Amino acid sequence: MKEFRRYAMISRPDAASDELCERAIRDLDARGYIRDELHPDVAFVIGGDGTFIYAVHHMMRTIGRGIDKVHFYGIHTGTLGFYTDYKDADYDEFMADFFENRLHEASFPLLQAEYGPDMHNAVNEIRIENAARTQVMDVYVNDVFFETFRGTGMCVCTQFGSTAYNRSLGGAVIQEGMDFIELTEISGIHHSKYRSLDAPLILKKDTVLEFRSESFKGALLGCDADVYRLDDVNSVRLFVCKSAEVHMLRGRDVSYFERLKSLF
Ligand code: NAP
């Protein structure tokens, strides 16, 4: 495994996470690790799944495609979560596994949306949402027309993101290790005049989706917690990014179903 000497620290702003963060900085500095927020080999993430999503976006804003060189290593200061194998009570084990190199790497895909010169990435999901009016859009799968959708919007998630917003929309949870993306409707209109699939659609990872509309006025593109206006856009292409992935360090073996159980 690669040697990790330079670290960044990203923590949720609450008392429990702050305390753990200070402790980790003391322990890392005492062992000669160098804090480097711009060129880290490893980014420690202290918080929840939401903090992990924030950490990935923070790093993408800071170092762009350099994110491919960073490994995220997380401890959850709440329940269990999907990106981390440790809870705050496991802090000693969390650090010992890092110092003694008892970790393995796991990679997760990034979604990418492109329109005109703009390009945005997401870990959980990318959504096109219009809360102001009925959004009409044509959906193309691998350049083939699939359906005309009418409603609030569409959500495309990764396997990792299937337990996030997608689950609230009634989308299927996809088990860890299955390389799929999922397309789910957000409040579709279905009656005698208008119909679309009206069921979550699980797709192969190399699928390219395109959403075309005469007008996306008032619609927003949501990339995890970031949003962008689509007012002057007529087409958004969406696919799994080929040039970068999110790398994580994983420690002890935690069953996917233990994690899933801790969600509800
Ligand atoms: P946030 O406060 O950081 O997160 C909102 C909640 O979603 C938190 O409880 C968070 O868990 C959980 N979460 C995030 N990613 C998850 C995943 N992959 N699997 C299971 N739970 C996950 O919210 P934000 O900053 O506004 O948005 C970040 C993400 O939150 C979005 O990508 C979206 O998927 C999700 N979200 C969902 C809904 C919804 O379901 N209606 C609404 C808003 C946002 P932790 O407590 O562990 O951080």
mmCIF file of C-alpha atoms and ligand atoms in Angstrom:
data_model
loop_
_atom_site.group_PDB
_atom_site.id
_atom_site.type_symbol
_atom_site.label_atom_id
_atom_site.label_comp_id
_atom_site.label_asym_id
_atom_site.label_seq_id
_atom_site.Cartn_x
_atom_site.Cartn_y
_atom_site.Cartn_z
ATOM 1 C CA MET A 1 0.000 0.000 0.000
ATOM 2 C CA LYS A 2 1.100 3.564 -0.761
ATOM 3 C CA GLU A 3 2.762 5.462 2.094
ATOM 4 C CA PHE A 4 0.642 8.287 3.476
ATOM 5 C CA ARG A 5 2.694 11.151 4.965
ATOM 6 C CA ARG A 6 0.655 14.292 4.243
ATOM 7 C CA TYR A 7 -2.837 14.615 5.597
ATOM 8 C CA ALA A 8 -5.827 16.932 5.448
ATOM 9 C CA MET A 9 -8.495 17.046 8.128
ATOM 10 C CA ILE A 10 -12.186 17.628 7.409
ATOM 11 C CA SER A 11 -14.555 17.634 10.330
ATOM 12 C CA ARG A 12 -18.261 18.275 10.931
ATOM 13 C CA PRO A 13 -18.677 21.432 13.015
ATOM 14 C CA ASP A 14 -20.014 19.918 16.242
ATOM 15 C CA ALA A 15 -18.470 19.383 19.664
ATOM 16 C CA ALA A 16 -17.918 15.598 19.370
ATOM 17 C CA SER A 17 -16.319 15.881 15.911
ATOM 18 C CA ASP A 18 -14.171 18.884 16.965
ATOM 19 C CA GLU A 19 -12.815 16.963 19.925
ATOM 20 C CA LEU A 20 -11.945 13.907 17.814
ATOM 21 C CA CYS A 21 -10.406 16.141 15.171
ATOM 22 C CA GLU A 22 -8.057 17.826 17.677
ATOM 23 C CA ARG A 23 -7.097 14.451 19.116
ATOM 24 C CA ALA A 24 -6.308 13.042 15.656
ATOM 25 C CA ILE A 25 -4.197 16.084 14.747
ATOM 26 C CA ARG A 26 -2.193 15.680 17.995
ATOM 27 C CA ASP A 27 -1.649 11.957 17.338
ATOM 28 C CA LEU A 28 -0.669 12.442 13.698
ATOM 29 C CA ASP A 29 1.675 15.353 14.422
ATOM 30 C CA ALA A 30 3.348 13.399 17.256
ATOM 31 C CA ARG A 31 4.211 10.679 14.720
ATOM 32 C CA GLY A 32 5.677 13.126 12.205
ATOM 33 C CA TYR A 33 2.778 13.246 9.713
ATOM 34 C CA ILE A 34 2.546 16.596 7.914
ATOM 35 C CA ARG A 35 -0.700 18.561 7.745
ATOM 36 C CA ASP A 36 -1.157 19.682 4.149
ATOM 37 C CA GLU A 37 -4.658 20.767 3.115
ATOM 38 C CA LEU A 38 -3.603 21.382 -0.522
ATOM 39 C CA HIS A 39 -1.601 18.247 -1.365
ATOM 40 C CA PRO A 40 -2.725 15.516 1.019
ATOM 41 C CA ASP A 41 -2.176 11.794 0.469
ATOM 42 C CA VAL A 42 -4.983 11.094 2.917
ATOM 43 C CA ALA A 43 -7.998 13.138 4.002
ATOM 44 C CA PHE A 44 -9.328 12.284 7.455
ATOM 45 C CA VAL A 45 -13.090 12.768 7.574
ATOM 46 C CA ILE A 46 -14.740 13.119 10.971
ATOM 47 C CA GLY A 47 -18.539 13.295 10.957
ATOM 48 C CA GLY A 48 -21.209 11.450 8.991
ATOM 49 C CA ASP A 49 -21.935 10.382 5.422
ATOM 50 C CA GLY A 50 -22.925 14.007 4.741
ATOM 51 C CA THR A 51 -19.469 15.125 5.951
ATOM 52 C CA PHE A 52 -17.864 12.630 3.593
ATOM 53 C CA ILE A 53 -19.848 14.055 0.654
ATOM 54 C CA TYR A 54 -18.831 17.558 1.760
ATOM 55 C CA ALA A 55 -15.174 16.440 2.057
ATOM 56 C CA VAL A 56 -15.119 15.070 -1.506
ATOM 57 C CA HIS A 57 -16.604 18.301 -2.912
ATOM 58 C CA HIS A 58 -14.238 20.418 -0.811
ATOM 59 C CA MET A 59 -11.259 18.477 -2.187
ATOM 60 C CA MET A 60 -12.587 18.683 -5.772
ATOM 61 C CA ARG A 61 -12.855 22.481 -5.412
ATOM 62 C CA THR A 62 -9.354 22.647 -3.917
ATOM 63 C CA ILE A 63 -7.411 20.258 -6.169
ATOM 64 C CA GLY A 64 -9.757 19.358 -9.070
ATOM 65 C CA ARG A 65 -8.842 16.063 -10.765
ATOM 66 C CA GLY A 66 -5.982 15.725 -8.221
ATOM 67 C CA ILE A 67 -8.684 14.122 -6.085
ATOM 68 C CA ASP A 68 -7.721 10.853 -7.739
ATOM 69 C CA LYS A 69 -4.520 10.890 -5.625
ATOM 70 C CA VAL A 70 -6.298 11.440 -2.293
ATOM 71 C CA HIS A 71 -7.542 8.636 -0.058
ATOM 72 C CA PHE A 72 -10.444 9.418 2.261
ATOM 73 C CA TYR A 73 -10.421 7.792 5.691
ATOM 74 C CA GLY A 74 -13.455 8.313 7.880
ATOM 75 C CA ILE A 75 -14.773 7.955 11.391
ATOM 76 C CA HIS A 76 -18.455 8.496 12.089
ATOM 77 C CA THR A 77 -19.492 10.607 15.066
ATOM 78 C CA GLY A 78 -23.075 9.337 14.875
ATOM 79 C CA THR A 79 -24.352 5.967 13.689
ATOM 80 C CA LEU A 80 -22.317 3.722 11.372
ATOM 81 C CA GLY A 81 -22.689 5.122 7.877
ATOM 82 C CA PHE A 82 -21.585 3.786 4.509
ATOM 83 C CA TYR A 83 -18.198 5.356 4.000
ATOM 84 C CA THR A 84 -16.682 4.486 7.356
ATOM 85 C CA ASP A 85 -16.042 1.336 9.347
ATOM 86 C CA TYR A 86 -15.552 3.068 12.706
ATOM 87 C CA LYS A 87 -17.695 4.966 15.200
ATOM 88 C CA ASP A 88 -16.243 7.553 17.592
ATOM 89 C CA ALA A 89 -15.935 4.968 20.391
ATOM 90 C CA ASP A 90 -13.558 3.027 18.059
ATOM 91 C CA TYR A 91 -11.100 5.949 17.789
ATOM 92 C CA ASP A 92 -8.061 4.010 19.143
ATOM 93 C CA GLU A 93 -8.641 1.176 16.675
ATOM 94 C CA PHE A 94 -9.245 3.692 13.858
ATOM 95 C CA MET A 95 -5.839 5.327 14.400
ATOM 96 C CA ALA A 96 -3.981 2.069 15.135
ATOM 97 C CA ASP A 97 -5.240 0.539 11.867
ATOM 98 C CA PHE A 98 -3.945 3.611 10.035
ATOM 99 C CA PHE A 99 -0.519 3.732 11.741
ATOM 100 C CA GLU A 100 -0.024 -0.018 11.362
ATOM 101 C CA ASN A 101 -1.248 -0.062 7.782
ATOM 102 C CA ARG A 102 -4.052 -2.558 8.326
ATOM 103 C CA LEU A 103 -6.172 -0.930 5.638
ATOM 104 C CA HIS A 104 -7.200 -1.676 2.092
ATOM 105 C CA GLU A 105 -8.323 0.625 -0.691
ATOM 106 C CA ALA A 106 -11.803 0.818 -2.184
ATOM 107 C CA SER A 107 -12.872 3.059 -5.061
ATOM 108 C CA PHE A 108 -16.255 4.631 -5.725
ATOM 109 C CA PRO A 109 -17.448 6.244 -8.959
ATOM 110 C CA LEU A 110 -18.243 9.905 -9.437
ATOM 111 C CA LEU A 111 -21.230 10.959 -11.534
ATOM 112 C CA GLN A 112 -20.649 13.714 -14.068
ATOM 113 C CA ALA A 113 -23.119 16.147 -15.630
ATOM 114 C CA GLU A 114 -22.169 18.183 -18.698
ATOM 115 C CA TYR A 115 -23.965 21.007 -20.502
ATOM 116 C CA GLY A 116 -22.206 23.505 -22.738
ATOM 117 C CA PRO A 117 -18.831 24.257 -21.146
ATOM 118 C CA ASP A 118 -20.080 23.344 -17.652
ATOM 119 C CA MET A 119 -19.211 20.137 -15.883
ATOM 120 C CA HIS A 120 -20.126 19.021 -12.350
ATOM 121 C CA ASN A 121 -19.523 15.880 -10.325
ATOM 122 C CA ALA A 122 -21.368 14.127 -7.524
ATOM 123 C CA VAL A 123 -20.859 11.166 -5.211
ATOM 124 C CA ASN A 124 -24.460 10.403 -4.188
ATOM 125 C CA GLU A 125 -26.667 11.698 -6.974
ATOM 126 C CA ILE A 126 -27.341 14.304 -9.650
ATOM 127 C CA ARG A 127 -30.866 15.694 -9.864
ATOM 128 C CA ILE A 128 -32.730 17.909 -12.270
ATOM 129 C CA GLU A 129 -35.518 19.480 -10.232
ATOM 130 C CA ASN A 130 -38.063 22.160 -10.964
ATOM 131 C CA ALA A 131 -40.111 23.180 -7.954
ATOM 132 C CA ALA A 132 -41.669 26.158 -9.794
ATOM 133 C CA ARG A 133 -43.558 24.442 -12.639
ATOM 134 C CA THR A 134 -44.095 21.105 -14.372
ATOM 135 C CA GLN A 135 -40.811 20.148 -15.984
ATOM 136 C CA VAL A 136 -41.128 18.428 -19.346
ATOM 137 C CA MET A 137 -38.037 16.603 -20.563
ATOM 138 C CA ASP A 138 -37.127 13.930 -23.050
ATOM 139 C CA VAL A 139 -34.933 11.165 -21.701
ATOM 140 C CA TYR A 140 -32.357 9.522 -23.976
ATOM 141 C CA VAL A 141 -30.473 6.377 -22.990
ATOM 142 C CA ASN A 142 -27.221 5.863 -24.925
ATOM 143 C CA ASP A 143 -28.503 8.341 -27.551
ATOM 144 C CA VAL A 144 -31.777 6.455 -28.062
ATOM 145 C CA PHE A 145 -35.042 8.253 -27.169
ATOM 146 C CA PHE A 146 -36.606 6.495 -24.151
ATOM 147 C CA GLU A 147 -39.519 8.590 -22.827
ATOM 148 C CA THR A 148 -40.980 12.035 -22.257
ATOM 149 C CA PHE A 149 -41.154 12.806 -18.556
ATOM 150 C CA ARG A 150 -43.465 15.357 -16.930
ATOM 151 C CA GLY A 151 -43.219 16.181 -13.253
ATOM 152 C CA THR A 152 -40.830 17.697 -10.734
ATOM 153 C CA GLY A 153 -37.658 16.067 -11.992
ATOM 154 C CA MET A 154 -35.291 13.151 -12.307
ATOM 155 C CA CYS A 155 -32.618 11.779 -9.989
ATOM 156 C CA VAL A 156 -29.633 9.677 -11.037
ATOM 157 C CA CYS A 157 -27.676 8.049 -8.232
ATOM 158 C CA THR A 158 -24.658 5.820 -7.762
ATOM 159 C CA GLN A 159 -24.719 2.578 -5.772
ATOM 160 C CA PHE A 160 -23.327 4.566 -2.822
ATOM 161 C CA GLY A 161 -26.002 7.251 -3.206
ATOM 162 C CA SER A 162 -28.846 4.738 -3.522
ATOM 163 C CA THR A 163 -29.398 4.958 0.260
ATOM 164 C CA ALA A 164 -29.570 8.776 0.223
ATOM 165 C CA TYR A 165 -32.115 10.965 -1.625
ATOM 166 C CA ASN A 166 -32.872 8.093 -4.009
ATOM 167 C CA ARG A 167 -34.225 6.003 -1.131
ATOM 168 C CA SER A 168 -36.548 8.853 -0.089
ATOM 169 C CA LEU A 169 -37.889 8.876 -3.664
ATOM 170 C CA GLY A 170 -38.776 5.193 -3.440
ATOM 171 C CA GLY A 171 -35.717 4.105 -5.437
ATOM 172 C CA ALA A 172 -34.159 0.698 -4.822
ATOM 173 C CA VAL A 173 -31.204 0.352 -2.462
ATOM 174 C CA ILE A 174 -28.321 -1.169 -4.431
ATOM 175 C CA GLN A 175 -26.027 -3.499 -2.520
ATOM 176 C CA GLU A 176 -22.359 -2.567 -2.162
ATOM 177 C CA GLY A 177 -20.212 -4.132 -4.883
ATOM 178 C CA MET A 178 -22.826 -3.782 -7.652
ATOM 179 C CA ASP A 179 -21.604 -1.382 -10.287
ATOM 180 C CA PHE A 180 -24.881 0.258 -11.282
ATOM 181 C CA ILE A 181 -26.461 3.666 -11.544
ATOM 182 C CA GLU A 182 -30.179 4.278 -10.998
ATOM 183 C CA LEU A 183 -32.661 6.658 -12.587
ATOM 184 C CA THR A 184 -35.635 7.609 -10.401
ATOM 185 C CA GLU A 185 -38.523 9.963 -11.084
ATOM 186 C CA ILE A 186 -39.251 12.866 -8.747
ATOM 187 C CA SER A 187 -43.057 13.225 -8.578
ATOM 188 C CA GLY A 188 -43.863 12.182 -12.132
ATOM 189 C CA ILE A 189 -47.312 12.970 -13.568
ATOM 190 C CA HIS A 190 -49.099 9.858 -14.804
ATOM 191 C CA HIS A 191 -52.623 9.880 -16.177
ATOM 192 C CA SER A 192 -54.527 9.190 -19.384
ATOM 193 C CA LYS A 193 -52.591 11.830 -21.368
ATOM 194 C CA TYR A 194 -49.066 11.511 -19.979
ATOM 195 C CA ARG A 195 -47.119 8.405 -19.067
ATOM 196 C CA SER A 196 -43.509 7.657 -18.317
ATOM 197 C CA LEU A 197 -41.920 4.510 -16.849
ATOM 198 C CA ASP A 198 -42.948 5.398 -13.262
ATOM 199 C CA ALA A 199 -40.499 2.910 -11.748
ATOM 200 C CA PRO A 200 -36.840 3.182 -10.706
ATOM 201 C CA LEU A 201 -34.576 2.027 -13.525
ATOM 202 C CA ILE A 202 -31.262 0.368 -12.692
ATOM 203 C CA LEU A 203 -28.694 0.826 -15.423
ATOM 204 C CA LYS A 204 -25.219 -0.388 -16.290
ATOM 205 C CA LYS A 205 -22.384 1.850 -15.125
ATOM 206 C CA ASP A 206 -21.331 2.773 -18.690
ATOM 207 C CA THR A 207 -24.799 4.122 -19.607
ATOM 208 C CA VAL A 208 -24.968 7.690 -20.918
ATOM 209 C CA LEU A 209 -28.186 9.544 -20.105
ATOM 210 C CA GLU A 210 -29.308 12.755 -21.715
ATOM 211 C CA PHE A 211 -32.152 15.006 -20.601
ATOM 212 C CA ARG A 212 -33.434 17.408 -23.264
ATOM 213 C CA SER A 213 -36.036 20.111 -22.843
ATOM 214 C CA GLU A 214 -37.293 23.123 -24.786
ATOM 215 C CA SER A 215 -36.990 24.930 -21.466
ATOM 216 C CA PHE A 216 -35.346 24.183 -18.152
ATOM 217 C CA LYS A 217 -36.356 27.639 -16.920
ATOM 218 C CA GLY A 218 -36.555 27.549 -13.114
ATOM 219 C CA ALA A 219 -34.931 24.102 -12.928
ATOM 220 C CA LEU A 220 -31.904 23.381 -10.774
ATOM 221 C CA LEU A 221 -29.169 20.829 -11.260
ATOM 222 C CA GLY A 222 -28.421 19.331 -7.852
ATOM 223 C CA CYS A 223 -25.054 17.609 -7.417
ATOM 224 C CA ASP A 224 -25.212 16.229 -3.857
ATOM 225 C CA ALA A 225 -25.466 19.435 -1.783
ATOM 226 C CA ASP A 226 -24.423 21.842 -4.600
ATOM 227 C CA VAL A 227 -27.020 23.397 -6.938
ATOM 228 C CA TYR A 228 -26.729 25.183 -10.292
ATOM 229 C CA ARG A 229 -29.363 27.017 -12.364
ATOM 230 C CA LEU A 230 -30.310 25.445 -15.694
ATOM 231 C CA ASP A 231 -32.361 28.414 -17.055
ATOM 232 C CA ASP A 232 -30.566 28.743 -20.412
ATOM 233 C CA VAL A 233 -29.740 25.081 -20.900
ATOM 234 C CA ASN A 234 -31.571 22.668 -23.249
ATOM 235 C CA SER A 235 -29.623 19.460 -22.779
ATOM 236 C CA VAL A 236 -27.768 17.819 -19.879
ATOM 237 C CA ARG A 237 -25.650 14.716 -20.415
ATOM 238 C CA LEU A 238 -25.029 12.500 -17.429
ATOM 239 C CA PHE A 239 -22.662 9.548 -17.003
ATOM 240 C CA VAL A 240 -20.057 7.998 -14.713
ATOM 241 C CA CYS A 241 -16.820 9.978 -14.821
ATOM 242 C CA LYS A 242 -13.986 8.065 -16.499
ATOM 243 C CA SER A 243 -11.076 10.281 -15.441
ATOM 244 C CA ALA A 244 -11.439 10.255 -11.653
ATOM 245 C CA GLU A 245 -12.833 8.166 -8.821
ATOM 246 C CA VAL A 246 -13.133 8.561 -5.074
ATOM 247 C CA HIS A 247 -10.642 6.408 -3.176
ATOM 248 C CA MET A 248 -11.326 5.351 0.379
ATOM 249 C CA LEU A 249 -9.324 3.515 2.999
ATOM 250 C CA ARG A 250 -11.308 0.738 4.606
ATOM 251 C CA GLY A 251 -10.437 -0.991 7.846
ATOM 252 C CA ARG A 252 -12.286 -3.711 9.653
ATOM 253 C CA ASP A 253 -14.867 -5.772 7.904
ATOM 254 C CA VAL A 254 -18.351 -4.382 8.532
ATOM 255 C CA SER A 255 -21.275 -6.117 6.852
ATOM 256 C CA TYR A 256 -23.163 -3.975 4.343
ATOM 257 C CA PHE A 257 -26.392 -5.055 6.015
ATOM 258 C CA GLU A 258 -25.178 -3.839 9.432
ATOM 259 C CA ARG A 259 -24.659 -0.430 7.815
ATOM 260 C CA LEU A 260 -28.038 -0.578 6.097
ATOM 261 C CA LYS A 261 -29.757 -1.554 9.351
ATOM 262 C CA SER A 262 -28.278 1.480 11.099
ATOM 263 C CA LEU A 263 -30.152 3.723 8.615
ATOM 264 C CA PHE A 264 -33.632 3.050 9.954
HETATM 265 P P1 NAP B 1 -26.653 16.400 4.829
HETATM 266 O O1 NAP B 1 -27.257 17.103 5.981
HETATM 267 O O2 NAP B 1 -25.179 16.360 4.706
HETATM 268 O O3 NAP B 1 -27.218 14.925 4.743
HETATM 269 C C1 NAP B 1 -28.595 14.687 4.872
HETATM 270 C C2 NAP B 1 -28.780 13.276 5.428
HETATM 271 O O4 NAP B 1 -28.475 12.344 4.374
HETATM 272 C C3 NAP B 1 -27.847 12.969 6.611
HETATM 273 O O5 NAP B 1 -28.581 12.264 7.556
HETATM 274 C C4 NAP B 1 -26.772 12.114 5.985
HETATM 275 O O6 NAP B 1 -26.199 11.175 6.886
HETATM 276 C C5 NAP B 1 -27.559 11.370 4.921
HETATM 277 N N1 NAP B 1 -26.732 10.826 3.831
HETATM 278 C C6 NAP B 1 -25.879 11.491 3.012
HETATM 279 N N2 NAP B 1 -25.340 10.637 2.121
HETATM 280 C C7 NAP B 1 -25.867 9.411 2.386
HETATM 281 C C8 NAP B 1 -25.718 8.112 1.804
HETATM 282 N N3 NAP B 1 -24.912 7.902 0.764
HETATM 283 N N4 NAP B 1 -26.441 7.098 2.332
HETATM 284 C C9 NAP B 1 -27.256 7.280 3.399
HETATM 285 N N5 NAP B 1 -27.447 8.477 3.985
HETATM 286 C C10 NAP B 1 -26.762 9.529 3.478
HETATM 287 O O7 NAP B 1 -27.372 16.980 3.542
HETATM 288 P P2 NAP B 1 -26.969 17.955 2.379
HETATM 289 O O8 NAP B 1 -25.586 18.465 2.620
HETATM 290 O O9 NAP B 1 -28.055 18.869 2.157
HETATM 291 O O10 NAP B 1 -26.973 16.941 1.091
HETATM 292 C C11 NAP B 1 -26.083 15.879 0.961
HETATM 293 C C12 NAP B 1 -26.853 14.626 0.605
HETATM 294 O O11 NAP B 1 -27.895 14.422 1.519
HETATM 295 C C13 NAP B 1 -27.507 14.652 -0.767
HETATM 296 O O12 NAP B 1 -26.638 14.066 -1.694
HETATM 297 C C14 NAP B 1 -28.786 13.839 -0.589
HETATM 298 O O13 NAP B 1 -28.670 12.528 -1.100
HETATM 299 C C15 NAP B 1 -28.963 13.739 0.888
HETATM 300 N N6 NAP B 1 -30.241 14.358 1.180
HETATM 301 C C16 NAP B 1 -31.339 13.586 1.221
HETATM 302 C C17 NAP B 1 -32.582 14.141 1.419
HETATM 303 C C18 NAP B 1 -33.770 13.270 1.466
HETATM 304 O O14 NAP B 1 -33.610 12.063 1.554
HETATM 305 N N7 NAP B 1 -34.963 13.831 1.360
HETATM 306 C C19 NAP B 1 -32.713 15.500 1.615
HETATM 307 C C20 NAP B 1 -31.565 16.276 1.597
HETATM 308 C C21 NAP B 1 -30.319 15.674 1.357
HETATM 309 P P3 NAP B 1 -25.192 11.568 8.089
HETATM 310 O O15 NAP B 1 -26.098 11.962 9.225
HETATM 311 O O16 NAP B 1 -24.442 10.303 8.319
HETATM 312 O O17 NAP B 1 -24.322 12.702 7.635
#
